[in-house]
Every structure is written in structure tokens, then in C-alpha cells.
């Protein structure tokens, strides 16, 4: 840049007069203690990269949750429709017994016994209404998760599941399951990124405890002439000024930097503890899931045996209906109970599957 200088008083001497002073200055500053080092100067870049990785992990976690929720909603819909089938069967069987009792009211059935049968049938119709309501809820819940324009939530069409539960055995390894969870769990990835962020903050805080010592270097090329153009041409390296200096500062006690560093260390320790807790949670979830799989598979066989026993019990009672002596109010009341137990056994088997 250039500036014009002109002698104002007769006693001053300036040659040339007026004169243009042009100088080009280059300077550089370098921290030597606080703020020095690649780790400190690239901390914000590393934190930004970790934030990007954290976003990707969170998206993957949300996708995994979505897959689990969709599959759970699908099987809830299957169970709801099967519950409606069982409820419809109970109503049909109850209506059949009610008709029998109605035909025997003038023979050996009292009004109270007939009314009890009617109440039982009406109670079973309530189960049908609840089952149909649950089907609508389960269908809409699946629609919400699918978010398919062809199947709007506001539509009145219920989804019909195609697949049914399969009770075939599966093979698994506790060690492989644990290793897979430790390698791919988004929870552990997030905990690892938190440790990395805390470590970067600790490095910056540790460097912030150092005194401020900055190196400053400056060089200027000067030119002086009676015109601007000539002055600029004079900047040819003949007149050069150099400046080299150090700037030092240190806070008394340095308590602020020390407190920041202590806070950073505590945050890193907290992140490490959170990672350990995340590992324990992953191991806990994997082991509990395997226990549930083992127990539920055993419950399928147990519930099926219970259902078959109840079905055989009911079949034996229905065989007695072939004789008129068996068609008593007490017998038909027992038949109601056997039907309810069989329905409960069917639902238990479906729930285990």
C-alpha cells in the first residue's frame, strides 16, 4: 500500500516533496506452547468426523429398530387374527349348546341354567368384538411402519398376513452371538465415538494448561518516490525491514485451564464407564434373548401337548353327547369349561410360537 507524505513547515526537509511511500509486508505467527501441535489444531476436524460417523450409526440403529418393530407388528397381526378364529369357534360351540339347553327347558333344564348358558355365549361374543378391534389396531400399526402409499392408514382395508409362525428348531452359538453383538451393536459404536470425543477434548484441555508463547515474524519491502507508480517500482528488495519477536503470557494460578482439564478428564472417565456399561448391556441382552428362545421353543412343545390333552378331553365329553343321559345341564356346563380351556391352550401355543 502507498501513502503520501508532504512537508508542511519550511523548516522540514523531505526529498522528494511530495513523496509516496509504498510498502509490502508479510507476517507469520506460530504458537510454540499453547495451541501447538497437529492434534490440537485438527481437533475440530476430528470432532466433525465423529459427528458424521455418529449420524450414520444412529441411522443404522433406527433401521434395525424399524425392522424389529415391523416384524413384531406383523406377528401381532397374525396372533390377533388367530385369536379371532378361536373366539368365533367358542361362540359357535356356545350357540350349539345354548340351542340344546333351550330345547330341554321343559324337560330337565331350569330357567337359571338356560340363562347361564346365554350369559356365557354373550360373554364369548365380547371376545369376538375385542379380537376384531385388535385386528384393526394391529393392521393400522403395521401400516404406519410400512408407510406404503398403496396402504394408507386412513383406509378401511385390513392387512391379511400370508406367512404363519414356524416352530422348527434353530441352531445358535452363544459365543458367536456375543462376538457379533460386540462387533456390530450400534450401542457400542456410539459409546466408542463418545470416548474418542472425550479423548480429543482432553488433549485440547491439556494443551490449554501451557503458557501462551507465540513466535511472530514479519518482513517488509519499502519504496519511496514522488509518484505512486514510481514508488511501487521502488519495491525491489533494496529497502527491507525485518521483525522477529516472541509474545509470552501466563495466567496467575492458571486455575481456569486446570478446571477445564479436570472436567475433560472426568468426562473421558465417564465415557469409558459408559462403554463398559454398554458392553454389559449388550451381553445381558444377548444372553436373555437366547434364554427366551430356548424357553419359548420348549413352551411350544409344552403348549401343544396341553392343547392336545384338552382337545382329547373335550372329544371324550362330546362322545357322551351321543347318549341322551349325558345331555344334562351339569354336563353341558362342564362342556363349556372344557371349550374355554381348549381355547386358552390354543392361544398359549400361538403366543409361544
mmCIF file of C-alpha atoms in Angstrom:
data_model
loop_
_atom_site.group_PDB
_atom_site.id
_atom_site.type_symbol
_atom_site.label_atom_id
_atom_site.label_comp_id
_atom_site.label_asym_id
_atom_site.label_seq_id
_atom_site.Cartn_x
_atom_site.Cartn_y
_atom_site.Cartn_z
ATOM 1 C CA UNK A 1 0.000 0.000 0.000
ATOM 2 C CA UNK A 2 1.103 3.578 -0.506
ATOM 3 C CA UNK A 3 0.779 6.837 1.432
ATOM 4 C CA UNK A 4 1.601 10.434 0.520
ATOM 5 C CA UNK A 5 3.996 12.498 2.662
ATOM 6 C CA UNK A 6 4.438 16.266 2.191
ATOM 7 C CA UNK A 7 6.497 18.789 4.142
ATOM 8 C CA UNK A 8 4.228 21.321 5.833
ATOM 9 C CA UNK A 9 6.699 23.623 7.581
ATOM 10 C CA UNK A 10 9.576 25.397 5.842
ATOM 11 C CA UNK A 11 11.978 24.049 8.449
ATOM 12 C CA UNK A 12 11.265 20.430 7.473
ATOM 13 C CA UNK A 13 13.042 18.786 4.631
ATOM 14 C CA UNK A 14 11.577 15.962 2.541
ATOM 15 C CA UNK A 15 13.042 14.768 -0.705
ATOM 16 C CA UNK A 16 11.206 14.191 -2.864
ATOM 17 C CA UNK A 17 8.419 16.509 -1.800
ATOM 18 C CA UNK A 18 5.649 15.454 -2.003
ATOM 19 C CA UNK A 19 6.584 11.746 -1.677
ATOM 20 C CA UNK A 20 4.685 8.424 -1.934
ATOM 21 C CA UNK A 21 5.708 5.690 0.467
ATOM 22 C CA UNK A 22 4.862 2.121 -0.607
ATOM 23 C CA UNK A 23 5.494 -0.998 1.433
ATOM 24 C CA UNK A 24 4.614 -4.693 1.112
ATOM 25 C CA UNK A 25 4.538 -6.589 4.406
ATOM 26 C CA UNK A 26 4.310 -10.330 5.027
ATOM 27 C CA UNK A 27 3.954 -11.741 8.524
ATOM 28 C CA UNK A 28 3.544 -15.140 10.139
ATOM 29 C CA UNK A 29 2.666 -16.197 13.673
ATOM 30 C CA UNK A 30 3.274 -19.600 15.233
ATOM 31 C CA UNK A 31 2.213 -20.800 18.700
ATOM 32 C CA UNK A 32 5.079 -22.611 20.399
ATOM 33 C CA UNK A 33 3.335 -23.927 23.521
ATOM 34 C CA UNK A 34 -0.426 -23.397 23.862
ATOM 35 C CA UNK A 35 -2.164 -24.188 20.579
ATOM 36 C CA UNK A 36 0.867 -26.012 19.143
ATOM 37 C CA UNK A 37 0.604 -29.428 17.505
ATOM 38 C CA UNK A 38 -1.419 -31.260 14.896
ATOM 39 C CA UNK A 39 -3.723 -32.925 17.419
ATOM 40 C CA UNK A 40 -4.816 -29.590 18.861
ATOM 41 C CA UNK A 41 -5.271 -27.801 15.545
ATOM 42 C CA UNK A 42 -7.203 -30.651 13.930
ATOM 43 C CA UNK A 43 -9.431 -31.305 16.958
ATOM 44 C CA UNK A 44 -12.476 -29.628 15.410
ATOM 45 C CA UNK A 45 -11.986 -31.654 12.220
ATOM 46 C CA UNK A 46 -11.840 -34.894 14.197
ATOM 47 C CA UNK A 47 -14.948 -33.955 16.174
ATOM 48 C CA UNK A 48 -16.797 -33.171 12.941
ATOM 49 C CA UNK A 49 -15.822 -36.554 11.504
ATOM 50 C CA UNK A 50 -17.030 -38.279 14.654
ATOM 51 C CA UNK A 51 -20.317 -36.393 14.408
ATOM 52 C CA UNK A 52 -20.710 -37.653 10.853
ATOM 53 C CA UNK A 53 -19.979 -41.221 11.964
ATOM 54 C CA UNK A 54 -22.397 -40.851 14.866
ATOM 55 C CA UNK A 55 -25.153 -39.818 12.464
ATOM 56 C CA UNK A 56 -24.510 -42.903 10.333
ATOM 57 C CA UNK A 57 -24.582 -45.173 13.395
ATOM 58 C CA UNK A 58 -27.817 -43.591 14.607
ATOM 59 C CA UNK A 59 -29.424 -44.152 11.208
ATOM 60 C CA UNK A 60 -28.343 -47.805 11.278
ATOM 61 C CA UNK A 61 -29.740 -48.152 14.794
ATOM 62 C CA UNK A 62 -33.057 -46.653 13.710
ATOM 63 C CA UNK A 63 -33.211 -49.021 10.731
ATOM 64 C CA UNK A 64 -32.595 -52.023 12.980
ATOM 65 C CA UNK A 65 -35.325 -50.844 15.351
ATOM 66 C CA UNK A 66 -37.650 -50.373 12.403
ATOM 67 C CA UNK A 67 -37.012 -53.932 11.180
ATOM 68 C CA UNK A 68 -37.712 -55.338 14.636
ATOM 69 C CA UNK A 69 -40.877 -53.262 15.011
ATOM 70 C CA UNK A 70 -42.187 -54.276 11.575
ATOM 71 C CA UNK A 71 -41.655 -57.965 12.236
ATOM 72 C CA UNK A 72 -43.174 -57.683 15.704
ATOM 73 C CA UNK A 73 -46.198 -55.822 14.306
ATOM 74 C CA UNK A 74 -46.635 -58.481 11.618
ATOM 75 C CA UNK A 75 -46.698 -61.347 14.112
ATOM 76 C CA UNK A 76 -49.028 -59.364 16.367
ATOM 77 C CA UNK A 77 -51.399 -59.156 13.420
ATOM 78 C CA UNK A 78 -51.115 -62.906 12.846
ATOM 79 C CA UNK A 79 -51.849 -63.586 16.510
ATOM 80 C CA UNK A 80 -54.811 -61.189 16.509
ATOM 81 C CA UNK A 81 -56.412 -62.951 13.533
ATOM 82 C CA UNK A 82 -55.861 -66.358 15.113
ATOM 83 C CA UNK A 83 -57.422 -65.082 18.318
ATOM 84 C CA UNK A 84 -60.489 -64.097 16.276
ATOM 85 C CA UNK A 85 -60.659 -67.634 14.850
ATOM 86 C CA UNK A 86 -60.580 -69.107 18.362
ATOM 87 C CA UNK A 87 -63.192 -66.618 19.595
ATOM 88 C CA UNK A 88 -65.514 -67.387 16.664
ATOM 89 C CA UNK A 89 -65.176 -71.098 17.425
ATOM 90 C CA UNK A 90 -66.090 -70.507 21.062
ATOM 91 C CA UNK A 91 -69.194 -68.548 20.059
ATOM 92 C CA UNK A 92 -70.276 -71.216 17.574
ATOM 93 C CA UNK A 93 -69.844 -74.004 20.129
ATOM 94 C CA UNK A 94 -71.634 -71.949 22.764
ATOM 95 C CA UNK A 95 -74.567 -71.300 20.440
ATOM 96 C CA UNK A 96 -74.824 -75.021 19.773
ATOM 97 C CA UNK A 97 -75.014 -75.826 23.491
ATOM 98 C CA UNK A 98 -77.474 -72.972 24.093
ATOM 99 C CA UNK A 99 -79.802 -74.396 21.457
ATOM 100 C CA UNK A 100 -79.630 -77.810 23.147
ATOM 101 C CA UNK A 101 -80.462 -76.299 26.537
ATOM 102 C CA UNK A 102 -83.283 -74.283 25.001
ATOM 103 C CA UNK A 103 -84.853 -77.457 23.657
ATOM 104 C CA UNK A 104 -84.617 -79.101 27.098
ATOM 105 C CA UNK A 105 -86.061 -76.250 29.154
ATOM 106 C CA UNK A 106 -89.350 -78.082 29.549
ATOM 107 C CA UNK A 107 -87.619 -81.337 30.428
ATOM 108 C CA UNK A 108 -84.664 -81.043 32.825
ATOM 109 C CA UNK A 109 -83.232 -77.547 32.285
ATOM 110 C CA UNK A 110 -84.173 -74.756 34.606
ATOM 111 C CA UNK A 111 -84.504 -71.138 33.579
ATOM 112 C CA UNK A 112 -81.396 -70.250 35.595
ATOM 113 C CA UNK A 113 -79.315 -72.884 33.801
ATOM 114 C CA UNK A 114 -80.505 -71.661 30.419
ATOM 115 C CA UNK A 115 -79.791 -68.051 31.398
ATOM 116 C CA UNK A 116 -76.285 -69.054 32.460
ATOM 117 C CA UNK A 117 -75.691 -70.554 29.008
ATOM 118 C CA UNK A 118 -76.970 -67.404 27.335
ATOM 119 C CA UNK A 119 -74.679 -65.277 29.501
ATOM 120 C CA UNK A 120 -71.720 -67.461 28.589
ATOM 121 C CA UNK A 121 -72.451 -67.075 24.875
ATOM 122 C CA UNK A 122 -72.809 -63.307 25.198
ATOM 123 C CA UNK A 123 -69.514 -63.152 27.087
ATOM 124 C CA UNK A 124 -67.827 -65.037 24.269
ATOM 125 C CA UNK A 125 -69.279 -62.577 21.746
ATOM 126 C CA UNK A 126 -67.478 -59.865 23.673
ATOM 127 C CA UNK A 127 -64.218 -61.703 22.969
ATOM 128 C CA UNK A 128 -65.056 -61.661 19.262
ATOM 129 C CA UNK A 129 -65.616 -57.899 19.318
ATOM 130 C CA UNK A 130 -62.323 -57.343 21.141
ATOM 131 C CA UNK A 131 -60.493 -59.642 18.732
ATOM 132 C CA UNK A 132 -61.811 -57.709 15.711
ATOM 133 C CA UNK A 133 -60.791 -54.447 17.346
ATOM 134 C CA UNK A 134 -57.298 -55.830 17.973
ATOM 135 C CA UNK A 135 -57.042 -56.883 14.331
ATOM 136 C CA UNK A 136 -57.778 -53.311 13.230
ATOM 137 C CA UNK A 137 -55.214 -51.905 15.642
ATOM 138 C CA UNK A 138 -52.549 -54.406 14.607
ATOM 139 C CA UNK A 139 -53.243 -53.771 10.930
ATOM 140 C CA UNK A 140 -53.024 -49.992 11.305
ATOM 141 C CA UNK A 141 -49.844 -50.292 13.358
ATOM 142 C CA UNK A 142 -48.238 -52.296 10.558
ATOM 143 C CA UNK A 143 -49.444 -49.730 8.003
ATOM 144 C CA UNK A 144 -47.821 -46.937 9.999
ATOM 145 C CA UNK A 145 -44.484 -48.755 9.995
ATOM 146 C CA UNK A 146 -44.657 -49.737 6.330
ATOM 147 C CA UNK A 147 -45.627 -46.205 5.211
ATOM 148 C CA UNK A 148 -46.810 -47.541 1.864
ATOM 149 C CA UNK A 149 -48.943 -45.082 -0.179
ATOM 150 C CA UNK A 150 -50.900 -48.060 -1.507
ATOM 151 C CA UNK A 151 -51.932 -48.973 2.059
ATOM 152 C CA UNK A 152 -52.872 -45.701 3.785
ATOM 153 C CA UNK A 153 -53.576 -45.727 7.492
ATOM 154 C CA UNK A 154 -56.851 -43.941 6.846
ATOM 155 C CA UNK A 155 -58.068 -46.781 4.635
ATOM 156 C CA UNK A 156 -60.629 -49.258 5.918
ATOM 157 C CA UNK A 157 -58.959 -52.323 4.412
ATOM 158 C CA UNK A 158 -57.229 -54.588 6.912
ATOM 159 C CA UNK A 159 -53.978 -56.286 6.033
ATOM 160 C CA UNK A 160 -54.067 -60.069 5.708
ATOM 161 C CA UNK A 161 -50.841 -61.848 6.711
ATOM 162 C CA UNK A 162 -49.586 -64.542 4.369
ATOM 163 C CA UNK A 163 -46.859 -66.214 6.435
ATOM 164 C CA UNK A 164 -47.557 -68.183 9.579
ATOM 165 C CA UNK A 165 -45.364 -68.930 12.586
ATOM 166 C CA UNK A 166 -42.894 -71.768 12.102
ATOM 167 C CA UNK A 167 -41.880 -73.859 15.104
ATOM 168 C CA UNK A 168 -38.843 -75.500 13.568
ATOM 169 C CA UNK A 169 -35.679 -75.565 15.659
ATOM 170 C CA UNK A 170 -32.822 -73.145 15.010
ATOM 171 C CA UNK A 171 -29.140 -73.502 15.771
ATOM 172 C CA UNK A 172 -27.136 -70.810 17.526
ATOM 173 C CA UNK A 173 -23.873 -70.306 19.362
ATOM 174 C CA UNK A 174 -23.608 -68.145 22.445
ATOM 175 C CA UNK A 175 -20.012 -67.213 21.650
ATOM 176 C CA UNK A 176 -20.790 -66.284 18.031
ATOM 177 C CA UNK A 177 -23.832 -64.312 19.108
ATOM 178 C CA UNK A 178 -21.829 -62.370 21.675
ATOM 179 C CA UNK A 179 -18.975 -61.663 19.252
ATOM 180 C CA UNK A 180 -21.399 -60.499 16.559
ATOM 181 C CA UNK A 181 -23.167 -58.201 19.006
ATOM 182 C CA UNK A 182 -19.888 -56.722 20.224
ATOM 183 C CA UNK A 183 -18.738 -56.088 16.650
ATOM 184 C CA UNK A 184 -21.973 -54.673 15.200
ATOM 185 C CA UNK A 185 -24.014 -53.243 18.033
ATOM 186 C CA UNK A 186 -24.779 -49.543 17.378
ATOM 187 C CA UNK A 187 -24.801 -49.010 21.129
ATOM 188 C CA UNK A 188 -21.105 -49.892 21.354
ATOM 189 C CA UNK A 189 -20.262 -47.826 18.281
ATOM 190 C CA UNK A 190 -21.864 -44.772 19.865
ATOM 191 C CA UNK A 191 -20.044 -45.422 23.139
ATOM 192 C CA UNK A 192 -16.717 -45.711 21.272
ATOM 193 C CA UNK A 193 -17.294 -42.403 19.498
ATOM 194 C CA UNK A 194 -18.085 -40.768 22.840
ATOM 195 C CA UNK A 195 -14.744 -41.983 24.202
ATOM 196 C CA UNK A 196 -12.964 -40.608 21.135
ATOM 197 C CA UNK A 197 -14.662 -37.221 21.519
ATOM 198 C CA UNK A 198 -13.763 -37.098 25.208
ATOM 199 C CA UNK A 199 -10.134 -38.029 24.415
ATOM 200 C CA UNK A 200 -9.875 -35.220 21.871
ATOM 201 C CA UNK A 201 -11.322 -32.758 24.383
ATOM 202 C CA UNK A 202 -8.796 -33.948 26.978
ATOM 203 C CA UNK A 203 -5.885 -33.390 24.574
ATOM 204 C CA UNK A 204 -7.071 -29.847 23.851
ATOM 205 C CA UNK A 205 -7.618 -29.150 27.549
ATOM 206 C CA UNK A 206 -4.159 -30.488 28.456
ATOM 207 C CA UNK A 207 -2.582 -28.218 25.850
ATOM 208 C CA UNK A 208 -4.618 -25.305 27.206
ATOM 209 C CA UNK A 209 -2.757 -25.573 30.509
ATOM 210 C CA UNK A 210 0.522 -24.487 28.854
ATOM 211 C CA UNK A 211 1.698 -20.848 28.853
ATOM 212 C CA UNK A 212 0.995 -18.660 25.837
ATOM 213 C CA UNK A 213 4.225 -18.349 23.813
ATOM 214 C CA UNK A 214 3.843 -17.156 20.229
ATOM 215 C CA UNK A 215 6.527 -16.532 17.645
ATOM 216 C CA UNK A 216 5.920 -13.595 15.273
ATOM 217 C CA UNK A 217 7.996 -12.941 12.134
ATOM 218 C CA UNK A 218 7.497 -10.088 9.694
ATOM 219 C CA UNK A 219 9.298 -8.761 6.609
ATOM 220 C CA UNK A 220 8.509 -5.530 4.722
ATOM 221 C CA UNK A 221 9.687 -4.252 1.314
ATOM 222 C CA UNK A 222 9.710 -0.439 1.089
ATOM 223 C CA UNK A 223 9.603 2.038 -1.728
ATOM 224 C CA UNK A 224 9.741 5.902 -1.785
ATOM 225 C CA UNK A 225 9.196 8.156 -4.824
ATOM 226 C CA UNK A 226 7.398 11.280 -5.997
ATOM 227 C CA UNK A 227 4.589 9.298 -7.684
ATOM 228 C CA UNK A 228 2.609 6.187 -6.900
ATOM 229 C CA UNK A 229 3.803 4.172 -9.874
ATOM 230 C CA UNK A 230 7.462 5.038 -9.273
ATOM 231 C CA UNK A 231 7.075 4.262 -5.574
ATOM 232 C CA UNK A 232 5.731 0.815 -6.373
ATOM 233 C CA UNK A 233 8.606 0.194 -8.748
ATOM 234 C CA UNK A 234 11.000 1.039 -5.943
ATOM 235 C CA UNK A 235 9.774 -2.043 -4.027
ATOM 236 C CA UNK A 236 12.544 -4.197 -5.492
ATOM 237 C CA UNK A 237 14.186 -5.677 -2.423
ATOM 238 C CA UNK A 238 16.701 -2.877 -1.885
ATOM 239 C CA UNK A 239 14.971 -1.493 1.218
ATOM 240 C CA UNK A 240 13.817 -4.315 3.501
ATOM 241 C CA UNK A 241 12.721 -4.285 7.145
ATOM 242 C CA UNK A 242 12.723 -7.422 9.317
ATOM 243 C CA UNK A 243 10.872 -8.083 12.561
ATOM 244 C CA UNK A 244 11.170 -11.147 14.797
ATOM 245 C CA UNK A 245 9.562 -11.389 18.227
ATOM 246 C CA UNK A 246 8.141 -13.596 20.964
ATOM 247 C CA UNK A 247 4.965 -12.967 22.942
ATOM 248 C CA UNK A 248 4.587 -14.674 26.309
ATOM 249 C CA UNK A 249 1.698 -14.738 28.777
ATOM 250 C CA UNK A 250 0.763 -16.931 31.720
ATOM 251 C CA UNK A 251 -2.293 -16.607 33.939
ATOM 252 C CA UNK A 252 -1.567 -16.399 37.641
ATOM 253 C CA UNK A 253 -2.534 -19.728 39.181
ATOM 254 C CA UNK A 254 -3.872 -20.935 35.810
ATOM 255 C CA UNK A 255 -6.995 -22.124 37.635
ATOM 256 C CA UNK A 256 -9.382 -21.786 34.687
ATOM 257 C CA UNK A 257 -7.283 -24.009 32.418
ATOM 258 C CA UNK A 258 -6.755 -26.514 35.225
ATOM 259 C CA UNK A 259 -10.501 -26.760 35.883
ATOM 260 C CA UNK A 260 -11.222 -27.287 32.181
ATOM 261 C CA UNK A 261 -8.614 -30.039 32.053
ATOM 262 C CA UNK A 262 -10.018 -31.732 35.151
ATOM 263 C CA UNK A 263 -13.514 -31.588 33.684
ATOM 264 C CA UNK A 264 -12.254 -33.121 30.423
ATOM 265 C CA UNK A 265 -10.595 -35.979 32.320
ATOM 266 C CA UNK A 266 -13.780 -36.672 34.253
ATOM 267 C CA UNK A 267 -15.799 -36.676 31.052
ATOM 268 C CA UNK A 268 -13.420 -39.172 29.481
ATOM 269 C CA UNK A 269 -13.642 -41.409 32.555
ATOM 270 C CA UNK A 270 -17.409 -41.169 32.362
ATOM 271 C CA UNK A 271 -17.307 -42.141 28.681
ATOM 272 C CA UNK A 272 -15.154 -45.188 29.475
ATOM 273 C CA UNK A 273 -17.564 -46.264 32.219
ATOM 274 C CA UNK A 274 -20.494 -45.767 29.833
ATOM 275 C CA UNK A 275 -18.734 -48.024 27.318
ATOM 276 C CA UNK A 276 -18.283 -50.725 29.954
ATOM 277 C CA UNK A 277 -21.951 -50.447 30.857
ATOM 278 C CA UNK A 278 -22.879 -50.685 27.169
ATOM 279 C CA UNK A 279 -20.834 -53.876 26.839
ATOM 280 C CA UNK A 280 -22.590 -55.350 29.865
ATOM 281 C CA UNK A 281 -25.978 -54.376 28.453
ATOM 282 C CA UNK A 282 -25.194 -55.992 25.102
ATOM 283 C CA UNK A 283 -24.063 -59.200 26.814
ATOM 284 C CA UNK A 284 -27.134 -59.120 29.047
ATOM 285 C CA UNK A 285 -29.485 -58.659 26.081
ATOM 286 C CA UNK A 286 -27.845 -61.441 24.059
ATOM 287 C CA UNK A 287 -27.937 -63.954 26.904
ATOM 288 C CA UNK A 288 -31.523 -63.067 27.781
ATOM 289 C CA UNK A 289 -32.563 -63.384 24.147
ATOM 290 C CA UNK A 290 -31.016 -66.820 23.917
ATOM 291 C CA UNK A 291 -32.736 -67.823 27.151
ATOM 292 C CA UNK A 292 -36.045 -66.598 25.738
ATOM 293 C CA UNK A 293 -35.534 -68.540 22.512
ATOM 294 C CA UNK A 294 -34.735 -71.721 24.422
ATOM 295 C CA UNK A 295 -37.634 -71.287 26.838
ATOM 296 C CA UNK A 296 -40.199 -70.307 24.202
ATOM 297 C CA UNK A 297 -39.240 -73.245 21.998
ATOM 298 C CA UNK A 298 -39.770 -75.575 24.954
ATOM 299 C CA UNK A 299 -43.061 -73.830 25.700
ATOM 300 C CA UNK A 300 -44.255 -74.514 22.164
ATOM 301 C CA UNK A 301 -43.992 -78.249 22.744
ATOM 302 C CA UNK A 302 -45.484 -77.974 26.205
ATOM 303 C CA UNK A 303 -48.383 -75.826 24.992
ATOM 304 C CA UNK A 304 -49.038 -78.191 22.110
ATOM 305 C CA UNK A 305 -49.146 -81.152 24.469
ATOM 306 C CA UNK A 306 -51.531 -79.208 26.703
ATOM 307 C CA UNK A 307 -53.726 -78.328 23.707
ATOM 308 C CA UNK A 308 -53.837 -81.925 22.533
ATOM 309 C CA UNK A 309 -54.750 -83.098 26.035
ATOM 310 C CA UNK A 310 -57.544 -80.536 26.250
ATOM 311 C CA UNK A 311 -58.760 -81.479 22.789
ATOM 312 C CA UNK A 312 -58.850 -85.147 23.769
ATOM 313 C CA UNK A 313 -60.694 -84.267 26.973
ATOM 314 C CA UNK A 314 -63.252 -82.279 25.006
ATOM 315 C CA UNK A 315 -63.587 -85.047 22.418
ATOM 316 C CA UNK A 316 -64.307 -87.556 25.175
ATOM 317 C CA UNK A 317 -67.019 -85.329 26.591
ATOM 318 C CA UNK A 318 -68.573 -84.743 23.188
ATOM 319 C CA UNK A 319 -68.656 -88.505 22.652
ATOM 320 C CA UNK A 320 -71.004 -88.715 25.639
ATOM 321 C CA UNK A 321 -73.445 -86.429 23.843
ATOM 322 C CA UNK A 322 -74.440 -89.403 21.722
ATOM 323 C CA UNK A 323 -76.482 -90.656 24.690
ATOM 324 C CA UNK A 324 -79.487 -88.737 25.940
ATOM 325 C CA UNK A 325 -78.447 -89.396 29.533
ATOM 326 C CA UNK A 326 -75.380 -87.225 29.069
ATOM 327 C CA UNK A 327 -77.343 -84.168 27.946
ATOM 328 C CA UNK A 328 -77.812 -82.694 31.385
ATOM 329 C CA UNK A 329 -77.278 -79.073 32.437
ATOM 330 C CA UNK A 330 -74.330 -80.096 34.616
ATOM 331 C CA UNK A 331 -72.717 -81.944 31.712
ATOM 332 C CA UNK A 332 -73.228 -79.053 29.320
ATOM 333 C CA UNK A 333 -71.760 -76.646 31.886
ATOM 334 C CA UNK A 334 -68.702 -78.892 32.079
ATOM 335 C CA UNK A 335 -68.586 -78.841 28.298
ATOM 336 C CA UNK A 336 -68.457 -75.026 28.403
ATOM 337 C CA UNK A 337 -65.468 -75.204 30.725
ATOM 338 C CA UNK A 338 -63.640 -77.721 28.538
ATOM 339 C CA UNK A 339 -64.159 -75.486 25.495
ATOM 340 C CA UNK A 340 -62.732 -72.482 27.328
ATOM 341 C CA UNK A 341 -59.688 -74.490 28.409
ATOM 342 C CA UNK A 342 -59.101 -75.718 24.883
ATOM 343 C CA UNK A 343 -59.297 -72.144 23.568
ATOM 344 C CA UNK A 344 -56.810 -70.990 26.189
ATOM 345 C CA UNK A 345 -54.476 -73.832 25.265
ATOM 346 C CA UNK A 346 -54.666 -72.848 21.584
ATOM 347 C CA UNK A 347 -53.841 -69.227 22.398
ATOM 348 C CA UNK A 348 -50.938 -70.291 24.623
ATOM 349 C CA UNK A 349 -49.479 -72.332 21.794
ATOM 350 C CA UNK A 350 -49.869 -69.471 19.332
ATOM 351 C CA UNK A 351 -48.310 -66.996 21.758
ATOM 352 C CA UNK A 352 -45.315 -69.253 22.356
ATOM 353 C CA UNK A 353 -44.818 -69.645 18.608
#
